[in-house]
PDB file of C-alpha atoms in Angstrom:
ATOM      1  CA  MET B 725     150.760  65.049  75.625  1.00  0.00           C
ATOM      2  CA  ILE B 726     148.028  67.817  75.454  1.00  0.00           C
ATOM      3  CA  HIS B 727     144.963  66.740  74.422  1.00  0.00           C
ATOM      4  CA  HIS B 728     142.400  69.306  73.741  1.00  0.00           C
ATOM      5  CA  VAL B 729     138.417  67.163  73.833  1.00  0.00           C
ATOM      6  CA  TYR B 730     136.002  69.964  71.034  1.00  0.00           C
ATOM      7  CA  ALA B 731     132.782  68.871  69.511  1.00  0.00           C
ATOM      8  CA  ASN B 732     133.472  68.325  66.037  1.00  0.00           C
ATOM      9  CA  LYS B 733     134.318  70.339  62.944  1.00  0.00           C
ATOM     10  CA  SER B 734     131.719  70.502  60.156  1.00  0.00           C
ATOM     11  CA  ASN B 735     129.802  73.262  62.868  1.00  0.00           C
ATOM     12  CA  VAL B 736     131.965  76.608  62.280  1.00  0.00           C
ATOM     13  CA  GLY B 737     130.995  77.933  65.401  1.00  0.00           C
ATOM     14  CA  ASP B 738     132.082  74.266  66.848  1.00  0.00           C
ATOM     15  CA  TRP B 739     135.730  74.030  65.434  1.00  0.00           C
ATOM     16  CA  LEU B 740     136.118  78.233  65.911  1.00  0.00           C
ATOM     17  CA  SER B 741     135.720  77.696  69.727  1.00  0.00           C
ATOM     18  CA  ALA B 742     138.709  74.843  69.221  1.00  0.00           C
ATOM     19  CA  ARG B 743     140.382  77.372  67.117  1.00  0.00           C
ATOM     20  CA  GLY B 744     140.232  80.065  69.021  1.00  0.00           C
ATOM     21  CA  ILE B 745     141.580  78.155  72.177  1.00  0.00           C
ATOM     22  CA  GLN B 746     144.648  76.249  70.026  1.00  0.00           C
ATOM     23  CA  SER B 747     146.038  80.118  69.053  1.00  0.00           C
ATOM     24  CA  LEU B 748     145.819  81.639  72.392  1.00  0.00           C
ATOM     25  CA  LEU B 749     147.510  78.490  74.000  1.00  0.00           C
ATOM     26  CA  ALA B 750     150.284  78.915  70.406  1.00  0.00           C
ATOM     27  CA  PRO B 751     152.850  77.384  70.084  1.00  0.00           C
ATOM     28  CA  LEU B 752     151.260  74.577  71.641  1.00  0.00           C
ATOM     29  CA  THR B 753     149.873  72.179  70.390  1.00  0.00           C
ATOM     30  CA  VAL B 754     147.794  69.562  71.193  1.00  0.00           C
ATOM     31  CA  MET B 755     146.179  66.296  70.297  1.00  0.00           C
ATOM     32  CA  GLU B 756     142.182  66.757  68.855  1.00  0.00           C
ATOM     33  CA  HIS B 757     139.691  64.974  70.249  1.00  0.00           C
ATOM     34  CA  PHE B 758     136.245  64.709  69.160  1.00  0.00           C
ATOM     35  CA  CYS B 759     133.200  64.293  71.517  1.00  0.00           C
ATOM     36  CA  ASP B 760     130.227  64.384  68.452  1.00  0.00           C
ATOM     37  CA  GLU B 761     128.218  60.608  69.272  1.00  0.00           C
ATOM     38  CA  PRO B 762     130.166  59.055  66.572  1.00  0.00           C
ATOM     39  CA  PHE B 763     133.517  60.030  68.232  1.00  0.00           C
ATOM     40  CA  VAL B 764     132.777  59.354  71.523  1.00  0.00           C
ATOM     41  CA  PRO B 765     134.533  55.616  72.344  1.00  0.00           C
ATOM     42  CA  ASP B 766     137.322  56.635  69.709  1.00  0.00           C
ATOM     43  CA  THR B 767     138.122  59.521  72.274  1.00  0.00           C
ATOM     44  CA  LEU B 768     138.133  58.014  75.131  1.00  0.00           C
ATOM     45  CA  ALA B 769     140.199  54.630  74.496  1.00  0.00           C
ATOM     46  CA  ALA B 770     142.916  58.026  74.287  1.00  0.00           C
ATOM     47  CA  LEU B 771     141.999  59.179  76.537  1.00  0.00           C
ATOM     48  CA  SER B 772     142.107  56.098  78.764  1.00  0.00           C
ATOM     49  CA  LYS B 773     146.075  55.545  77.267  1.00  0.00           C
ATOM     50  CA  ALA B 774     146.716  59.062  78.622  1.00  0.00           C
ATOM     51  CA  GLY B 775     149.247  59.366  81.630  1.00  0.00           C
ATOM     52  CA  PRO B 776     149.786  61.850  85.098  1.00  0.00           C
ATOM     53  CA  GLU B 777     151.907  63.755  82.666  1.00  0.00           C
ATOM     54  CA  ASP B 778     149.560  64.449  80.283  1.00  0.00           C
ATOM     55  CA  PHE B 779     146.873  67.513  80.491  1.00  0.00           C
ATOM     56  CA  ILE B 780     143.530  67.441  78.834  1.00  0.00           C
ATOM     57  CA  ILE B 781     141.276  70.871  77.579  1.00  0.00           C
ATOM     58  CA  ILE B 782     137.853  70.707  77.159  1.00  0.00           C
ATOM     59  CA  GLY B 783     135.800  73.308  75.084  1.00  0.00           C
ATOM     60  CA  GLY B 784     134.067  74.884  73.685  1.00  0.00           C
ATOM     61  CA  GLY B 785     131.038  74.895  72.629  1.00  0.00           C
ATOM     62  CA  GLY B 786     127.338  73.972  73.902  1.00  0.00           C
ATOM     63  CA  LEU B 787     128.749  70.683  75.028  1.00  0.00           C
ATOM     64  CA  PHE B 788     126.858  70.796  78.573  1.00  0.00           C
ATOM     65  CA  MET B 789     123.795  68.836  76.792  1.00  0.00           C
ATOM     66  CA  ASP B 790     121.847  65.736  76.432  1.00  0.00           C
ATOM     67  CA  TYR B 791     123.354  65.384  73.309  1.00  0.00           C
ATOM     68  CA  PHE B 792     126.717  64.975  74.183  1.00  0.00           C
ATOM     69  CA  VAL B 793     125.968  62.125  77.701  1.00  0.00           C
ATOM     70  CA  PRO B 794     127.534  59.794  76.523  1.00  0.00           C
ATOM     71  CA  PHE B 795     130.894  60.715  76.080  1.00  0.00           C
ATOM     72  CA  TRP B 796     131.166  62.722  79.944  1.00  0.00           C
ATOM     73  CA  GLU B 797     129.550  59.739  81.350  1.00  0.00           C
ATOM     74  CA  GLY B 798     133.353  57.823  79.804  1.00  0.00           C
ATOM     75  CA  PHE B 799     135.049  61.158  80.887  1.00  0.00           C
ATOM     76  CA  ARG B 800     134.078  60.128  85.050  1.00  0.00           C
ATOM     77  CA  PRO B 801     136.511  58.016  85.645  1.00  0.00           C
ATOM     78  CA  ILE B 802     138.708  59.920  83.001  1.00  0.00           C
ATOM     79  CA  ALA B 803     137.536  63.092  85.205  1.00  0.00           C
ATOM     80  CA  ALA B 804     138.941  61.307  88.707  1.00  0.00           C
ATOM     81  CA  ARG B 805     142.418  60.839  87.674  1.00  0.00           C
ATOM     82  CA  LEU B 806     144.222  63.024  84.831  1.00  0.00           C
ATOM     83  CA  PRO B 807     144.180  67.127  85.177  1.00  0.00           C
ATOM     84  CA  PHE B 808     141.838  68.489  82.975  1.00  0.00           C
ATOM     85  CA  VAL B 809     140.071  71.711  82.485  1.00  0.00           C
ATOM     86  CA  ILE B 810     136.958  73.549  81.062  1.00  0.00           C
ATOM     87  CA  TRP B 811     136.851  76.463  78.284  1.00  0.00           C
ATOM     88  CA  GLY B 812     134.192  78.152  77.165  1.00  0.00           C
ATOM     89  CA  ALA B 813     131.504  75.423  76.630  1.00  0.00           C
ATOM     90  CA  GLY B 814     127.506  76.152  77.459  1.00  0.00           C
ATOM     91  CA  CYS B 815     124.811  74.331  78.618  1.00  0.00           C
ATOM     92  CA  CYS B 816     122.489  74.439  75.456  1.00  0.00           C
ATOM     93  CA  ASP B 817     119.017  75.106  77.007  1.00  0.00           C
ATOM     94  CA  ALA B 818     116.692  74.687  73.922  1.00  0.00           C
ATOM     95  CA  LYS B 819     113.058  75.709  73.997  1.00  0.00           C
ATOM     96  CA  ARG B 820     111.362  73.036  72.046  1.00  0.00           C
ATOM     97  CA  LYS B 821     112.925  70.354  73.583  1.00  0.00           C
ATOM     98  CA  GLN B 822     114.858  69.579  76.221  1.00  0.00           C
ATOM     99  CA  THR B 823     117.640  69.384  75.807  1.00  0.00           C
ATOM    100  CA  ARG B 824     120.065  69.565  79.386  1.00  0.00           C
ATOM    101  CA  PRO B 825     122.201  66.804  80.862  1.00  0.00           C
ATOM    102  CA  PRO B 826     122.454  65.206  83.914  1.00  0.00           C
ATOM    103  CA  LEU B 827     122.756  68.331  86.785  1.00  0.00           C
ATOM    104  CA  GLN B 828     123.708  65.629  88.894  1.00  0.00           C
ATOM    105  CA  LEU B 829     126.845  63.693  86.214  1.00  0.00           C
ATOM    106  CA  LEU B 830     128.308  66.707  85.135  1.00  0.00           C
ATOM    107  CA  SER B 831     128.477  68.558  88.381  1.00  0.00           C
ATOM    108  CA  GLU B 832     131.025  65.570  90.313  1.00  0.00           C
ATOM    109  CA  ILE B 833     132.658  66.347  87.086  1.00  0.00           C
ATOM    110  CA  VAL B 834     132.444  70.348  87.171  1.00  0.00           C
ATOM    111  CA  ALA B 835     133.797  69.790  90.074  1.00  0.00           C
ATOM    112  CA  ARG B 836     137.451  67.465  90.053  1.00  0.00           C
ATOM    113  CA  ALA B 837     138.624  70.318  87.186  1.00  0.00           C
ATOM    114  CA  ARG B 838     141.332  72.071  87.654  1.00  0.00           C
ATOM    115  CA  LEU B 839     139.747  75.000  86.159  1.00  0.00           C
ATOM    116  CA  CYS B 840     136.635  75.659  85.333  1.00  0.00           C
ATOM    117  CA  VAL B 841     135.371  78.833  83.010  1.00  0.00           C
ATOM    118  CA  VAL B 842     132.120  78.036  80.970  1.00  0.00           C
ATOM    119  CA  ARG B 843     131.065  80.467  78.398  1.00  0.00           C
ATOM    120  CA  ASP B 844     127.449  82.390  80.153  1.00  0.00           C
ATOM    121  CA  GLU B 845     126.017  83.091  83.069  1.00  0.00           C
ATOM    122  CA  LEU B 846     123.169  81.060  82.007  1.00  0.00           C
ATOM    123  CA  THR B 847     125.319  77.796  82.234  1.00  0.00           C
ATOM    124  CA  ARG B 848     127.058  79.048  86.333  1.00  0.00           C
ATOM    125  CA  SER B 849     123.885  79.066  87.140  1.00  0.00           C
ATOM    126  CA  PHE B 850     123.499  75.854  85.630  1.00  0.00           C
ATOM    127  CA  PHE B 851     125.685  74.782  88.282  1.00  0.00           C
ATOM    128  CA  ASP B 852     125.190  76.910  91.228  1.00  0.00           C
ATOM    129  CA  GLY B 853     126.935  76.012  94.302  1.00  0.00           C
ATOM    130  CA  LEU B 854     129.831  75.315  92.686  1.00  0.00           C
ATOM    131  CA  ASN B 855     131.181  78.743  92.833  1.00  0.00           C
ATOM    132  CA  LEU B 856     132.145  78.743  88.960  1.00  0.00           C
ATOM    133  CA  PRO B 857     134.293  81.960  87.948  1.00  0.00           C
ATOM    134  CA  LEU B 858     132.806  84.365  86.097  1.00  0.00           C
ATOM    135  CA  PRO B 859     131.700  83.351  82.549  1.00  0.00           C
ATOM    136  CA  VAL B 860     134.067  84.309  79.637  1.00  0.00           C
ATOM    137  CA  ALA B 861     132.601  84.669  75.914  1.00  0.00           C
ATOM    138  CA  CYS B 862     132.931  82.096  74.076  1.00  0.00           C
ATOM    139  CA  PRO B 863     136.421  81.944  72.057  1.00  0.00           C
ATOM    140  CA  THR B 864     135.250  81.715  68.916  1.00  0.00           C
ATOM    141  CA  ILE B 865     135.571  85.606  69.175  1.00  0.00           C
ATOM    142  CA  ASN B 866     139.798  85.560  69.385  1.00  0.00           C
ATOM    143  CA  ALA B 867     139.317  83.316  66.451  1.00  0.00           C
ATOM    144  CA  VAL B 868     137.574  86.144  64.947  1.00  0.00           C
ATOM    145  CA  PRO B 869     139.025  88.911  63.638  1.00  0.00           C
ATOM    146  CA  THR B 870     136.843  92.723  63.324  1.00  0.00           C
ATOM    147  CA  ALA B 871     136.675  93.415  59.221  1.00  0.00           C
ATOM    148  CA  GLY B 872     136.061  95.727  57.215  1.00  0.00           C
ATOM    149  CA  GLY B 873     134.371  94.896  53.428  1.00  0.00           C
ATOM    150  CA  GLU B 874     130.610  94.464  54.509  1.00  0.00           C
ATOM    151  CA  GLN B 875     128.061  95.419  50.920  1.00  0.00           C
ATOM    152  CA  LYS B 876     124.543  95.956  51.233  1.00  0.00           C
ATOM    153  CA  ARG B 877     123.344  92.591  52.785  1.00  0.00           C
ATOM    154  CA  LEU B 878     121.578  91.115  54.897  1.00  0.00           C
ATOM    155  CA  LEU B 879     122.810  87.351  56.167  1.00  0.00           C
ATOM    156  CA  HIS B 880     120.719  84.027  57.648  1.00  0.00           C
ATOM    157  CA  VAL B 881     122.300  82.650  59.771  1.00  0.00           C
ATOM    158  CA  ASP B 882     119.976  79.923  60.594  1.00  0.00           C
ATOM    159  CA  HIS B 883     118.631  77.329  63.000  1.00  0.00           C
ATOM    160  CA  TYR B 884     115.337  74.708  61.513  1.00  0.00           C
ATOM    161  CA  ASP B 885     115.251  72.351  64.660  1.00  0.00           C
ATOM    162  CA  ASN B 886     115.905  75.566  67.336  1.00  0.00           C
ATOM    163  CA  VAL B 887     112.652  77.608  65.973  1.00  0.00           C
ATOM    164  CA  GLY B 888     110.731  74.736  64.005  1.00  0.00           C
ATOM    165  CA  ALA B 889     109.359  75.090  60.280  1.00  0.00           C
ATOM    166  CA  GLU B 890     106.339  77.319  60.986  1.00  0.00           C
ATOM    167  CA  ILE B 891     108.668  80.501  62.891  1.00  0.00           C
ATOM    168  CA  TYR B 892     112.053  79.227  59.677  1.00  0.00           C
ATOM    169  CA  GLU B 893     109.449  79.806  56.680  1.00  0.00           C
ATOM    170  CA  ARG B 894     108.780  82.928  58.676  1.00  0.00           C
ATOM    171  CA  MET B 895     112.256  84.311  58.478  1.00  0.00           C
ATOM    172  CA  VAL B 896     112.789  83.553  54.980  1.00  0.00           C
ATOM    173  CA  ALA B 897     109.487  85.179  53.973  1.00  0.00           C
ATOM    174  CA  VAL B 898     110.986  88.290  56.341  1.00  0.00           C
ATOM    175  CA  ALA B 899     114.034  88.308  54.916  1.00  0.00           C
ATOM    176  CA  GLU B 900     114.188  88.082  51.408  1.00  0.00           C
ATOM    177  CA  ASN B 901     110.697  91.788  51.730  1.00  0.00           C
ATOM    178  CA  PHE B 902     113.475  92.751  53.547  1.00  0.00           C
ATOM    179  CA  GLY B 903     116.215  92.535  51.445  1.00  0.00           C
ATOM    180  CA  GLU B 904     114.012  93.873  48.469  1.00  0.00           C
ATOM    181  CA  ARG B 905     112.913  96.609  50.961  1.00  0.00           C
ATOM    182  CA  THR B 906     116.176  97.996  51.020  1.00  0.00           C
ATOM    183  CA  GLY B 907     117.790  97.540  48.714  1.00  0.00           C
ATOM    184  CA  ARG B 908     119.635  94.904  50.033  1.00  0.00           C
ATOM    185  CA  SER B 909     121.375  90.339  48.771  1.00  0.00           C
ATOM    186  CA  TYR B 910     120.474  87.882  50.661  1.00  0.00           C
ATOM    187  CA  ARG B 911     121.995  85.004  51.883  1.00  0.00           C
ATOM    188  CA  GLN B 912     121.608  81.895  53.642  1.00  0.00           C
ATOM    189  CA  THR B 913     123.785  79.772  55.686  1.00  0.00           C
ATOM    190  CA  ASN B 914     123.294  77.317  58.569  1.00  0.00           C
ATOM    191  CA  ASN B 915     127.274  77.268  59.078  1.00  0.00           C
ATOM    192  CA  LEU B 916     127.570  73.956  58.530  1.00  0.00           C
ATOM    193  CA  ILE B 917     130.276  72.311  56.278  1.00  0.00           C
ATOM    194  CA  PRO B 918     131.830  68.959  55.008  1.00  0.00           C
ATOM    195  CA  ALA B 919     134.513  68.619  58.512  1.00  0.00           C
ATOM    196  CA  GLY B 920     137.498  70.093  58.614  1.00  0.00           C
ATOM    197  CA  HIS B 921     136.858  71.811  55.632  1.00  0.00           C
ATOM    198  CA  ASN B 922     138.904  74.626  55.266  1.00  0.00           C
ATOM    199  CA  GLY B 923     137.626  77.012  52.453  1.00  0.00           C
ATOM    200  CA  GLY B 924     133.525  76.094  53.697  1.00  0.00           C
ATOM    201  CA  ARG B 925     134.715  77.519  56.955  1.00  0.00           C
ATOM    202  CA  GLN B 926     136.146  80.347  55.252  1.00  0.00           C
ATOM    203  CA  ARG B 927     133.470  80.375  52.608  1.00  0.00           C
ATOM    204  CA  THR B 928     130.689  80.683  55.299  1.00  0.00           C
ATOM    205  CA  LEU B 929     133.125  83.530  57.218  1.00  0.00           C
ATOM    206  CA  ASP B 930     133.390  85.776  53.995  1.00  0.00           C
ATOM    207  CA  LEU B 931     129.486  85.420  53.773  1.00  0.00           C
ATOM    208  CA  TYR B 932     129.496  87.382  57.303  1.00  0.00           C
ATOM    209  CA  ALA B 933     132.163  89.429  56.465  1.00  0.00           C
ATOM    210  CA  SER B 934     130.391  90.854  52.948  1.00  0.00           C
ATOM    211  CA  ALA B 935     127.148  91.698  54.956  1.00  0.00           C
ATOM    212  CA  ASP B 936     126.263  94.829  56.917  1.00  0.00           C
ATOM    213  CA  LEU B 937     123.468  93.051  58.855  1.00  0.00           C
ATOM    214  CA  VAL B 938     122.977  89.140  60.306  1.00  0.00           C
ATOM    215  CA  LEU B 939     119.520  88.045  61.835  1.00  0.00           C
ATOM    216  CA  THR B 940     120.023  84.613  62.320  1.00  0.00           C
ATOM    217  CA  SER B 941     118.655  81.609  65.774  1.00  0.00           C
ATOM    218  CA  ARG B 942     122.283  80.495  66.296  1.00  0.00           C
ATOM    219  CA  LEU B 943     124.435  81.489  68.951  1.00  0.00           C
ATOM    220  CA  HIS B 944     127.477  81.670  66.807  1.00  0.00           C
ATOM    221  CA  GLY B 945     125.383  83.772  64.327  1.00  0.00           C
ATOM    222  CA  CYS B 946     125.462  85.687  67.419  1.00  0.00           C
ATOM    223  CA  ILE B 947     128.824  85.057  68.073  1.00  0.00           C
ATOM    224  CA  ILE B 948     130.759  85.188  64.761  1.00  0.00           C
ATOM    225  CA  ALA B 949     129.352  89.031  63.491  1.00  0.00           C
ATOM    226  CA  LEU B 950     129.589  90.994  66.953  1.00  0.00           C
ATOM    227  CA  ALA B 951     133.278  89.389  66.580  1.00  0.00           C
ATOM    228  CA  MET B 952     133.648  91.032  63.147  1.00  0.00           C
ATOM    229  CA  GLY B 953     131.127  94.991  63.562  1.00  0.00           C
ATOM    230  CA  ARG B 954     128.257  93.299  62.274  1.00  0.00           C
ATOM    231  CA  ARG B 955     125.013  94.023  63.954  1.00  0.00           C
ATOM    232  CA  VAL B 956     122.939  91.398  64.475  1.00  0.00           C
ATOM    233  CA  LEU B 957     119.120  90.129  65.356  1.00  0.00           C
ATOM    234  CA  VAL B 958     118.303  87.225  67.293  1.00  0.00           C
ATOM    235  CA  VAL B 959     115.062  84.775  67.188  1.00  0.00           C
ATOM    236  CA  SER B 960     116.214  82.687  70.308  1.00  0.00           C
ATOM    237  CA  GLY B 961     114.840  79.083  69.876  1.00  0.00           C
ATOM    238  CA  ASP B 962     117.653  78.834  73.050  1.00  0.00           C
ATOM    239  CA  HIS B 963     117.898  80.764  75.999  1.00  0.00           C
ATOM    240  CA  LYS B 964     121.589  80.452  75.465  1.00  0.00           C
ATOM    241  CA  VAL B 965     120.436  83.634  73.100  1.00  0.00           C
ATOM    242  CA  GLU B 966     119.552  85.554  75.247  1.00  0.00           C
ATOM    243  CA  SER B 967     122.373  84.998  78.218  1.00  0.00           C
ATOM    244  CA  PHE B 968     125.318  85.543  75.166  1.00  0.00           C
ATOM    245  CA  MET B 969     123.665  89.035  73.591  1.00  0.00           C
ATOM    246  CA  ARG B 970     122.389  90.170  77.962  1.00  0.00           C
ATOM    247  CA  ALA B 971     125.905  89.906  78.732  1.00  0.00           C
ATOM    248  CA  ALA B 972     126.835  91.945  74.939  1.00  0.00           C
ATOM    249  CA  GLY B 973     124.127  94.850  76.587  1.00  0.00           C
ATOM    250  CA  LEU B 974     121.854  93.983  73.313  1.00  0.00           C
ATOM    251  CA  SER B 975     118.740  92.207  75.379  1.00  0.00           C
ATOM    252  CA  ASP B 976     116.401  94.666  73.482  1.00  0.00           C
ATOM    253  CA  TRP B 977     117.717  92.770  70.069  1.00  0.00           C
ATOM    254  CA  VAL B 978     116.099  89.317  70.458  1.00  0.00           C
ATOM    255  CA  CYS B 979     113.017  88.160  69.145  1.00  0.00           C
ATOM    256  CA  ASP B 980     111.042  85.059  70.880  1.00  0.00           C
ATOM    257  CA  LEU B 981     110.070  82.763  68.224  1.00  0.00           C
ATOM    258  CA  ASN B 982     105.688  83.891  70.194  1.00  0.00           C
ATOM    259  CA  GLU B 983     107.366  88.057  68.890  1.00  0.00           C
ATOM    260  CA  ILE B 984     107.892  86.828  65.510  1.00  0.00           C
ATOM    261  CA  GLU B 985     105.113  89.080  64.085  1.00  0.00           C
ATOM    262  CA  SER B 986     107.365  91.704  64.875  1.00  0.00           C
ATOM    263  CA  LEU B 987     110.616  90.988  62.899  1.00  0.00           C
ATOM    264  CA  GLY B 988     110.533  92.941  60.127  1.00  0.00           C
ATOM    265  CA  ALA B 989     109.704  96.228  62.113  1.00  0.00           C
ATOM    266  CA  ARG B 990     112.701  95.482  64.264  1.00  0.00           C
ATOM    267  CA  LEU B 991     114.975  94.509  61.557  1.00  0.00           C
ATOM    268  CA  ALA B 992     113.807  98.242  59.929  1.00  0.00           C
ATOM    269  CA  ARG B 993     115.405  99.035  63.184  1.00  0.00           C
ATOM    270  CA  LEU B 994     118.550  97.149  63.158  1.00  0.00           C
ATOM    271  CA  HIS B 995     120.817  99.734  61.599  1.00  0.00           C
ATOM    272  CA  LYS B 996     120.710 101.726  64.584  1.00  0.00           C
ATOM    273  CA  GLN B 997     122.241  99.063  66.755  1.00  0.00           C
ATOM    274  CA  PRO B 998     124.824  99.899  68.726  1.00  0.00           C
ATOM    275  CA  LEU B 999     127.780  97.903  67.992  1.00  0.00           C
ATOM    276  CA  PRO B1000     129.492  96.290  71.940  1.00  0.00           C
ATOM    277  CA  VAL B1001     132.983  96.672  70.434  1.00  0.00           C
ATOM    278  CA  ASP B1002     134.689  97.825  74.672  1.00  0.00           C
ATOM    279  CA  TYR B1003     131.909  93.841  74.972  1.00  0.00           C
ATOM    280  CA  ILE B1004     134.635  92.001  72.760  1.00  0.00           C
ATOM    281  CA  GLU B1005     137.426  93.168  73.272  1.00  0.00           C
ATOM    282  CA  THR B1006     137.617  92.924  77.453  1.00  0.00           C
ATOM    283  CA  GLN B1007     135.752  89.102  75.978  1.00  0.00           C
ATOM    284  CA  ARG B1008     139.184  88.352  74.249  1.00  0.00           C
ATOM    285  CA  GLN B1009     141.525  89.849  76.809  1.00  0.00           C
ATOM    286  CA  LYS B1010     140.061  87.263  79.525  1.00  0.00           C
ATOM    287  CA  ASN B1011     139.932  85.099  76.918  1.00  0.00           C
ATOM    288  CA  ARG B1012     144.219  85.543  77.040  1.00  0.00           C
ATOM    289  CA  ASP B1013     144.023  85.363  80.593  1.00  0.00           C
ATOM    290  CA  ILE B1014     142.610  82.570  81.044  1.00  0.00           C
ATOM    291  CA  ALA B1015     144.690  81.128  78.150  1.00  0.00           C
ATOM    292  CA  GLU B1016     148.102  81.729  80.812  1.00  0.00           C
ATOM    293  CA  ARG B1017     146.192  80.882  82.914  1.00  0.00           C
ATOM    294  CA  VAL B1018     146.023  77.216  81.761  1.00  0.00           C
ATOM    295  CA  ARG B1019     149.657  77.860  80.306  1.00  0.00           C
ATOM    296  CA  SER B1020     150.171  78.221  83.960  1.00  0.00           C
ATOM    297  CA  LEU B1021     148.443  75.185  85.184  1.00  0.00           C
ATOM    298  CA  ILE B1022     150.416  72.817  82.498  1.00  0.00           C
ATOM    299  CA  MET B1023     153.444  73.871  84.093  1.00  0.00           C
ATOM    300  CA  GLN B1024     152.512  73.096  86.677  1.00  0.00           C
ATOM    301  CA  ASN B1025     151.804  69.556  85.475  1.00  0.00           C
ATOM    302  CA  SER B1026     154.256  68.491  83.313  1.00  0.00           C
ATOM    303  CA  PRO B1027     156.482  71.550  82.050  1.00  0.00           C
ATOM    304  CA  ALA B1028     158.173  69.370  78.771  1.00  0.00           C
ATOM    305  CA  ALA B1029     155.433  70.383  77.042  1.00  0.00           C
ATOM    306  CA  LEU B1030     156.263  73.984  76.517  1.00  0.00           C
ATOM    307  CA  ARG B1031     159.037  73.064  75.975  1.00  0.00           C
ATOM    308  CA  ALA B1032     157.957  70.760  73.171  1.00  0.00           C
TER     309      ALA B1032
END
C-alpha cells in the first residue's frame, strides 16, 4: 500500500499540493492521512501498522514547522523501519514569531528518506549538510493549469496571522482603493474552505482565474496565481515567500512588512510584471521527473503496488 501524508483538505494550498503529487503518480492509488495536529494520533496509528512492502510519501506543504512537531516526533520510529520519501515540503519561517521546527529531529528523519526534494532554497539551506538535491517548486503548480478568462479584477489572498491586524487592514484599504481607481472589481479569499469540499476548492480557484492581478500574503497565493498565468504582488510575513519569488525571478514584486507604504505604488506597476512562463513550465517538468523517481522507488520496494 502507498500511504500519502499531508496537512489537510481545508487549506486549498495544502490540498492542491497533495493533488499535484497524486495526479503525477496516477494511476497509482494512495491511502491519504493528515498531519494537522487533530489527525496525528490516527495517522501515526495507521502508519505504525504498515509493513516493509508499504511505502510512504510525505508532502507537500509547509510541514517543516513547529506546528507539525507532534507528527514528526511520532513518525521518527516509523522512519527507522519503513521506506518513505518527502516531496514538495518546505519550511515556514514567519517574521513575526518563531515557527521553525527543531533541526536535529527533522535532520534525523530527512537523512533516512529514500528521496527528499524540498520546495525552495530556504528549506534546502535549513538542512545544510545533508546535501539535498536542488529544490523544485511546490507540486501545486502541476495541479493548477494555466487558465484564460481573467477579468479586470483584483483578488486579495490574505493571511491575517502572518502580517498582523495593522498591515492586513492597510492591505484591504489600499487594494479597495486601487480597484476603484482602476475600474477593477475587488474580491478576497484566505484559501480556507470546509474540509474536503470540492465545490469550495473550485470556487477558490475560480476567484484566481477571474482576476488579472493578485495581491497576497500567502505563499500559495503566489504559486496558484503564477501557475494560472496571473501577475502577483506579495506582502511578505514569512521568508518562504521571498524564497519562492526569488526562484521565479520576481524578487522585485515582494513588499516587506516594513515597506507597506509603497504598496499602492507597487500595485500601480503590477500590470507590467513579466510572467515567469519558462520557470513554471520547467518546474512542472521537474515535478514530473520526481514522480518517475518515486515510481521507481515504489517498484523496487513493492512491485505489487504498480500492478494494482
